[in-house]
Coordinates of C-alpha atoms in Angstrom, one line a residue:
M1 CA 97.1 77.3 144.2
K2 CA 93.7 79.0 143.7
G3 CA 95.5 82.0 142.1
S4 CA 97.7 80.0 140.1
R5 CA 94.5 78.3 138.7
W6 CA 92.9 81.7 138.0
F7 CA 96.2 82.8 136.3
I8 CA 96.0 79.6 133.9
V9 CA 92.4 80.4 132.9
F10 CA 93.2 83.7 132.2
I11 CA 95.9 82.8 129.9
V12 CA 94.2 80.1 127.9
A13 CA 91.3 82.7 127.5
F14 CA 93.5 85.2 126.5
L15 CA 95.4 82.9 123.7
F16 CA 91.4 81.9 122.5
I17 CA 90.6 85.6 122.0
M18 CA 94.1 86.5 120.3
F19 CA 93.8 83.7 118.0
A20 CA 89.9 84.5 117.2
I21 CA 91.2 88.0 116.3
E22 CA 94.1 87.0 114.4
C23 CA 91.6 84.7 112.1
H24 CA 89.3 87.6 111.5
L25 CA 91.8 90.1 110.7
P26 CA 92.4 91.2 107.1
K27 CA 95.1 89.3 105.4
N28 CA 98.2 91.5 104.5
F29 CA 99.0 91.4 100.5
V30 CA 102.6 90.6 99.6
W31 CA 103.7 92.5 96.3
K32 CA 106.5 90.3 95.5
P33 CA 106.5 88.9 92.3
T34 CA 106.8 85.1 92.2
F35 CA 104.5 83.8 89.5
G36 CA 104.2 80.8 91.8
H37 CA 101.7 78.1 90.7
H38 CA 100.6 78.1 94.5
D39 CA 100.9 81.5 95.3
E40 CA 97.6 83.6 95.9
Q41 CA 99.2 86.8 96.4
P42 CA 98.5 89.5 93.7
F43 CA 101.7 88.6 91.6
G44 CA 101.4 84.8 92.2
C45 CA 99.9 82.7 89.4
A46 CA 97.4 80.7 91.3
V47 CA 94.2 82.3 90.3
F48 CA 96.1 82.9 86.8
D49 CA 96.7 79.3 86.3
S50 CA 93.2 78.2 87.8
V51 CA 90.9 80.4 85.1
L52 CA 93.2 79.4 82.3
S53 CA 92.8 75.9 83.3
S54 CA 89.0 76.1 83.3
S55 CA 88.8 78.5 80.2
L56 CA 91.1 77.0 77.8
P57 CA 89.2 74.2 75.5
Q58 CA 92.5 72.7 74.1
G59 CA 93.9 72.2 77.5
Y60 CA 96.3 73.8 79.9
T61 CA 99.0 72.0 81.9
F62 CA 101.8 72.9 84.3
S63 CA 105.3 71.8 84.3
R64 CA 108.8 72.4 85.9
K65 CA 111.0 71.4 82.8
S66 CA 113.3 73.5 81.3
L67 CA 113.0 74.2 77.4
Y68 CA 115.7 71.9 76.8
Q69 CA 114.0 69.0 78.5
L70 CA 110.4 69.8 76.5
E71 CA 112.2 69.8 73.2
Q72 CA 113.7 66.2 74.2
E73 CA 110.4 64.9 75.0
D74 CA 109.2 62.5 72.0
T75 CA 106.0 64.0 70.9
T76 CA 104.0 64.3 67.5
Q77 CA 101.5 66.4 69.0
R78 CA 102.3 70.2 68.5
R79 CA 101.9 72.6 71.8
G80 CA 102.2 76.0 73.0
I81 CA 104.8 76.7 75.5
L82 CA 104.1 79.4 77.9
V83 CA 107.1 81.2 80.3
I84 CA 106.6 83.8 82.8
S85 CA 109.4 85.0 84.6
D86 CA 110.8 88.6 85.7
N87 CA 114.3 88.0 84.5
L88 CA 114.4 85.2 81.8
R89 CA 118.1 85.4 80.8
L90 CA 118.3 82.0 78.3
S91 CA 121.3 80.3 77.6
D92 CA 122.2 79.2 74.2
V93 CA 121.0 75.6 74.9
D94 CA 117.7 76.8 75.9
V95 CA 117.2 79.0 72.9
N96 CA 118.6 76.5 70.5
A97 CA 116.0 74.1 72.0
L98 CA 113.2 76.7 71.7
L99 CA 114.1 77.2 68.1
K100 CA 114.0 73.6 67.3
M101 CA 110.4 73.2 68.7
A102 CA 109.4 76.4 67.0
E103 CA 110.5 74.9 63.5
R104 CA 108.6 72.0 63.6
G105 CA 105.3 73.6 64.6
D106 CA 105.2 74.6 68.3
K107 CA 104.3 78.2 69.5
I108 CA 106.4 79.4 72.3
M109 CA 105.3 82.8 74.3
L110 CA 108.2 84.2 76.5
V111 CA 106.7 86.7 79.1
S112 CA 109.5 88.6 80.9
T113 CA 111.5 91.9 81.0
L114 CA 114.7 90.6 80.0
F115 CA 115.4 87.8 77.6
G116 CA 119.1 87.3 77.5
R117 CA 121.6 88.7 74.7
Y118 CA 121.8 85.3 72.8
L119 CA 117.9 85.4 72.1
E120 CA 118.0 88.9 71.2
D121 CA 120.9 88.6 68.5
T122 CA 118.9 85.8 67.3
L123 CA 115.7 87.6 66.7
Q124 CA 117.3 90.8 66.2
F125 CA 115.6 92.7 69.0
R126 CA 116.4 94.6 72.2
S127 CA 114.3 95.0 75.4
Y128 CA 114.7 97.6 77.9
Y129 CA 114.5 96.6 81.6
S130 CA 112.7 98.5 84.3
Y131 CA 113.1 97.8 88.0
F132 CA 110.1 97.3 89.8
S133 CA 109.4 98.5 92.9
P134 CA 106.0 97.6 95.2
M135 CA 106.3 100.7 96.9
A136 CA 106.2 102.8 93.9
L137 CA 103.2 100.9 92.7
K138 CA 101.3 101.4 96.0
K139 CA 102.3 105.1 96.0
Y140 CA 101.0 105.8 92.4
A141 CA 97.8 103.5 93.3
T142 CA 96.8 105.8 96.3
S143 CA 97.8 109.1 94.3
F144 CA 94.7 108.3 91.9
M145 CA 96.9 109.3 88.9
K146 CA 95.9 108.2 85.4
K147 CA 97.0 104.7 84.1
D148 CA 99.0 104.2 81.0
S149 CA 97.5 102.8 77.8
L150 CA 98.3 99.7 76.0
H151 CA 96.9 99.6 72.6
W152 CA 96.0 96.0 71.0
I153 CA 97.0 96.4 67.4
G154 CA 97.0 93.0 66.0
D155 CA 95.1 91.3 63.3
S156 CA 91.9 93.3 63.2
T157 CA 90.0 90.8 61.0
V158 CA 90.5 88.6 64.2
Y159 CA 89.9 91.4 67.2
P160 CA 89.3 95.0 67.1
R161 CA 91.8 97.5 67.9
Q162 CA 91.3 98.4 71.7
T163 CA 92.9 100.0 74.4
F164 CA 93.8 98.5 78.0
Y165 CA 94.9 100.5 81.0
F166 CA 97.6 99.8 83.4
Y167 CA 99.3 101.2 86.1
P168 CA 102.9 102.1 84.6
Q169 CA 105.0 99.9 86.9
L170 CA 103.3 96.7 85.3
C171 CA 104.1 97.4 81.7
S172 CA 107.3 99.7 81.7
S173 CA 109.4 97.4 80.0
Y174 CA 109.3 97.4 76.1
F175 CA 111.0 96.5 72.9
W176 CA 113.2 98.4 70.8
G177 CA 115.9 98.2 68.1
D178 CA 116.9 98.9 64.6
S179 CA 114.8 96.1 63.4
L180 CA 111.7 94.1 65.1
P181 CA 109.8 90.7 64.5
E182 CA 107.6 90.9 61.9
R183 CA 104.6 91.5 63.7
V184 CA 103.5 93.6 66.8
L185 CA 100.9 92.7 68.8
A186 CA 100.4 95.5 71.4
Q187 CA 102.4 98.7 72.3
R188 CA 102.6 101.2 74.9
V189 CA 102.3 105.0 74.7
F190 CA 105.0 107.1 76.1
E191 CA 105.1 110.9 76.4
S192 CA 108.2 111.7 73.9
N193 CA 110.0 113.7 76.6
E194 CA 110.2 110.5 79.0
F195 CA 111.0 108.1 76.2
R196 CA 115.0 107.3 76.0
Y197 CA 115.5 105.6 72.8
E198 CA 113.4 107.5 70.4
T199 CA 116.4 108.2 68.2
E200 CA 117.3 104.4 68.0
A201 CA 113.9 102.5 68.3
D202 CA 111.8 101.2 65.4
S203 CA 108.9 102.9 66.8
L204 CA 105.8 105.2 65.4
T205 CA 106.8 108.6 67.1
T206 CA 104.2 111.6 66.9
D207 CA 104.8 115.3 68.1
S208 CA 104.0 114.6 71.8
L209 CA 103.8 110.6 71.9
V210 CA 106.0 107.4 71.3
Y211 CA 104.6 104.0 70.7
M212 CA 106.8 101.1 71.7
P213 CA 106.0 97.4 71.1
V214 CA 105.4 95.3 74.5
A215 CA 104.1 92.3 72.5
M216 CA 105.4 91.1 69.2
S217 CA 105.8 87.6 67.3
R218 CA 108.0 86.0 64.7
R219 CA 107.7 83.3 62.7
W220 CA 110.2 80.4 62.7
G221 CA 109.9 77.4 60.4
K222 CA 106.4 76.1 61.1
G223 CA 105.8 77.8 64.3
E224 CA 106.3 80.8 66.0
V225 CA 108.2 82.6 68.9
I226 CA 106.1 85.3 70.8
L227 CA 107.5 87.8 73.3
V228 CA 106.0 90.0 75.9
S229 CA 107.7 92.3 78.1
T230 CA 105.1 92.8 80.6
P231 CA 105.4 89.7 83.1
L232 CA 103.4 91.1 86.0
I233 CA 99.9 91.3 84.0
F234 CA 100.2 87.5 83.8
T235 CA 99.6 87.2 87.3
N236 CA 96.4 87.0 89.6
Y237 CA 96.4 90.9 89.8
G238 CA 96.3 91.1 86.1
M239 CA 93.6 88.4 85.4
L240 CA 91.5 90.2 88.0
D241 CA 92.1 93.8 87.2
G242 CA 88.7 94.8 85.7
K243 CA 88.5 94.1 82.1
N244 CA 92.2 93.6 81.3
A245 CA 92.1 90.2 81.1
T246 CA 91.0 90.3 77.6
Y247 CA 94.2 91.5 77.1
I248 CA 95.6 88.2 78.3
F249 CA 93.2 86.2 76.3
R250 CA 94.0 88.0 73.3
L251 CA 97.8 87.1 73.6
L252 CA 97.3 83.4 74.7
S253 CA 94.9 83.2 71.5
Q254 CA 97.8 83.7 69.4
M255 CA 98.8 80.1 70.0
G256 CA 95.8 79.0 68.2
K257 CA 94.0 75.7 69.2
L258 CA 97.3 74.1 70.5
P259 CA 97.4 72.9 74.3
I260 CA 99.3 75.2 76.2
V261 CA 102.0 73.9 78.8
R262 CA 103.2 76.5 81.2
T263 CA 106.4 75.8 82.7
E264 CA 108.2 77.1 85.9
G265 CA 111.4 75.7 85.0
Y266 CA 113.2 79.2 85.0
M267 CA 111.5 80.6 88.1
K268 CA 113.7 81.2 91.7
E269 CA 113.5 78.0 93.7
T270 CA 111.5 79.9 96.4
A271 CA 108.5 80.6 93.9
Q272 CA 108.3 76.7 93.1
V273 CA 108.2 75.5 96.5
Q274 CA 104.4 74.0 97.0
Q275 CA 102.2 74.9 99.7
S276 CA 103.3 73.5 103.4
P277 CA 101.4 70.5 104.9
F278 CA 99.4 73.4 107.3
R279 CA 98.2 75.0 104.4
Y280 CA 96.8 71.9 102.8
F281 CA 95.5 70.6 106.4
L282 CA 93.6 74.0 106.8
A283 CA 92.3 73.6 103.1
H284 CA 90.3 70.7 104.5
E285 CA 87.6 71.1 107.3
P286 CA 88.3 67.4 108.9
L287 CA 92.0 68.2 108.7
R288 CA 91.5 71.6 110.1
W289 CA 89.9 70.6 112.9
A290 CA 92.1 67.6 113.6
L291 CA 95.0 70.3 113.6
Y292 CA 92.8 72.4 116.1
L293 CA 92.3 69.6 118.6
T294 CA 95.6 68.4 118.3
M295 CA 96.9 72.0 119.1
I296 CA 94.2 72.4 122.2
T297 CA 95.6 69.1 123.7
I298 CA 99.0 70.2 123.5
I299 CA 98.3 73.2 125.2
L300 CA 96.2 71.2 128.2
F301 CA 99.2 68.7 128.5
M302 CA 101.8 71.6 128.9
I303 CA 99.3 73.3 131.6
F304 CA 98.2 69.9 133.5
T305 CA 102.1 68.8 133.4
A306 CA 104.1 72.5 133.9
K307 CA 105.7 72.3 137.5
R308 CA 108.3 74.2 138.8
R309 CA 111.4 71.8 139.2
Q310 CA 114.6 73.5 140.6
R311 CA 117.7 72.0 138.7
V312 CA 121.2 72.8 138.3
I313 CA 121.6 76.1 136.2
P314 CA 124.2 75.0 133.6
V315 CA 126.8 77.8 133.1
I316 CA 126.5 78.8 129.2
H317 CA 129.5 80.2 127.8
E318 CA 129.1 83.2 125.2
P319 CA 129.3 81.4 121.8
A320 CA 133.0 82.4 120.2
N321 CA 133.1 84.7 117.1
K322 CA 134.0 82.5 114.4
S323 CA 133.5 85.3 111.6
L324 CA 137.2 86.1 111.6
E325 CA 138.4 82.6 111.5
F326 CA 135.9 82.0 108.6
T327 CA 137.2 84.8 106.7
E328 CA 140.8 84.1 107.1
L329 CA 140.1 80.4 105.9
I330 CA 138.4 81.6 102.9
G331 CA 141.0 84.3 101.9
T332 CA 143.6 81.5 102.3
L333 CA 141.7 79.1 99.9
Y334 CA 141.6 81.8 97.3
F335 CA 145.4 82.7 98.0
Q336 CA 146.6 79.3 97.7
K337 CA 144.4 78.3 94.3
K338 CA 145.6 81.7 92.8
D339 CA 142.3 82.5 91.6
H340 CA 142.3 86.3 91.8
A341 CA 139.9 86.8 88.9
D342 CA 136.9 84.5 90.5
L343 CA 137.3 86.6 93.8
V344 CA 137.0 90.0 91.6
R345 CA 134.0 88.2 89.8
K346 CA 132.2 87.6 93.1
K347 CA 133.0 91.4 94.3
F348 CA 131.8 92.8 91.4
S349 CA 128.2 90.7 91.6
Y350 CA 128.1 92.1 95.1
L351 CA 128.7 95.8 93.7
A352 CA 125.8 95.1 91.0
E353 CA 123.2 93.9 93.4
E354 CA 124.2 97.3 95.5
L355 CA 123.7 99.6 92.9
R356 CA 120.4 97.8 91.7
R357 CA 118.9 97.9 95.0
E358 CA 120.3 101.1 96.2
I359 CA 120.0 103.6 93.0
E360 CA 118.1 101.2 90.5
V361 CA 121.1 101.2 88.1
D362 CA 122.3 98.1 86.1
I363 CA 126.0 98.0 85.4
E364 CA 125.7 94.8 83.8
E365 CA 123.4 96.2 80.9
V366 CA 126.1 97.7 78.6
A367 CA 123.5 99.2 76.5
D368 CA 122.8 101.6 79.2
D369 CA 126.4 102.5 80.2
E370 CA 126.1 106.1 80.0
R371 CA 123.0 106.7 81.9
S372 CA 124.2 104.1 84.5
F373 CA 127.4 106.1 84.8
H374 CA 126.3 109.3 85.2
R375 CA 123.6 108.4 87.8
I376 CA 126.6 106.6 89.9
A377 CA 128.7 109.7 89.7
R378 CA 125.5 112.0 90.8
K379 CA 125.1 109.7 93.9
T380 CA 128.3 109.3 94.8
G381 CA 130.2 112.3 94.2
M382 CA 132.7 110.6 92.1
D383 CA 134.1 111.4 88.6
A384 CA 131.8 109.8 85.7
G385 CA 134.9 109.4 83.5
E386 CA 136.8 107.7 86.4
I387 CA 133.8 105.2 87.1
A388 CA 133.5 104.4 83.4
K389 CA 137.0 103.6 82.7
F390 CA 136.9 101.3 85.9
I391 CA 134.1 99.5 85.0
R392 CA 135.1 99.1 81.1
E393 CA 138.5 97.9 82.5
V394 CA 137.1 95.2 85.0
R395 CA 134.4 93.9 82.4
P396 CA 137.3 91.5 80.6
V397 CA 138.1 90.1 84.0
I398 CA 134.5 89.4 84.6
Y399 CA 133.0 88.0 81.2
G400 CA 136.2 87.7 79.3
G401 CA 138.3 85.3 81.7
R402 CA 141.4 87.8 81.9
V403 CA 144.2 86.6 84.2
I404 CA 145.1 89.0 86.9
D405 CA 147.7 89.2 89.5
A406 CA 147.2 89.6 93.2
E407 CA 148.3 93.4 93.1
Q408 CA 145.6 93.9 90.2
M409 CA 142.9 92.2 92.2
K410 CA 143.7 94.3 95.3
V411 CA 143.2 97.7 92.9
Y412 CA 140.0 96.6 91.7
I413 CA 138.4 95.5 94.8
D414 CA 139.6 98.6 96.5
K415 CA 138.0 100.6 94.0
M416 CA 134.5 98.6 94.3
N417 CA 134.5 99.2 98.0
E418 CA 135.4 102.9 97.4
I419 CA 132.2 103.2 95.1
I420 CA 130.1 101.1 97.8
N421 CA 131.1 103.4 100.7
H422 CA 130.0 106.4 98.6
I423 CA 126.7 105.5 97.9

């Protein structure tokens, strides 16, 4: 009994020491972009929202409503609407609501790398999407390579022209097209040998440099639509990155003296989850000590009530593997519904996600087809023409709603499996 007592004392002391060490260890940063209102990680927006709430005299509020819901609100006061997301694919309903608000005097700022084809066609612009890799950012930052420059070229009577410096992974997306909205606010400098669309873009090109817009605005009715292609700058990291917060405030100043409403209605659900109750408890000292005392009481209760009791050991059977049965059930449902096209759509979504994750190729972006097909061919060893023919043949099924039979479905799925297996 005496030996058991010392063993319990040792375990309790060890737990307390490990708890103290864990509390004093430096916290690991998570570099995944969430733009969450409560996220204090580098690419969350807790600090960003806090600074703007205390810095904008006209008011800064937070909402989770969609653009359609904001447009339906019966208000005579004009507002500035701020939407931040890494993939803002707006539907035609959202775009129509956005334009109605702008027409009656609201100013809407959309900060994203993608905006959806409907908005791009309406405002006559195109956006180049670049996949963000946290590992690439860390590697670039630790190599002490020079940062890329963003030039502010807005109204010189309000702000002087100035150059801001960011890591290229934070500002790799930009706008291009035959005709762009009337006013460019900021542009990024590219080396001409690394730029892909210099023959198509409405940009200023010199012998060795290409200037591409990353922030621009378009008058619409009594209001204005402001487009920004660098969402990672509108985060905690961007707000605390030296003097670069000036760049954020210059962009926000385009909304004038209107009160600003930032909406999270277009973010992933995981980013909209509020703080857990434990985080709230730990943020307040009385509740924090109440939680500590509760945990200590539970540990003591477990120690003093733990007794070895011999009981009948039940026979635990190995759980049956129901995966095959579930797969057969789902296959039977699709077979009975004869919805072959829907099955092809789901397989195509899986294929597109695999290509984005493994080789950073977006086959859903039609404008980038040629580069995508050649990159897939180099990675898989398959013929580029064969890949191009297959993807262009299957797109009417995915997007056009073309009806196919079971044999065609099998051919398409086998081809997608072949591409995935060769990655």
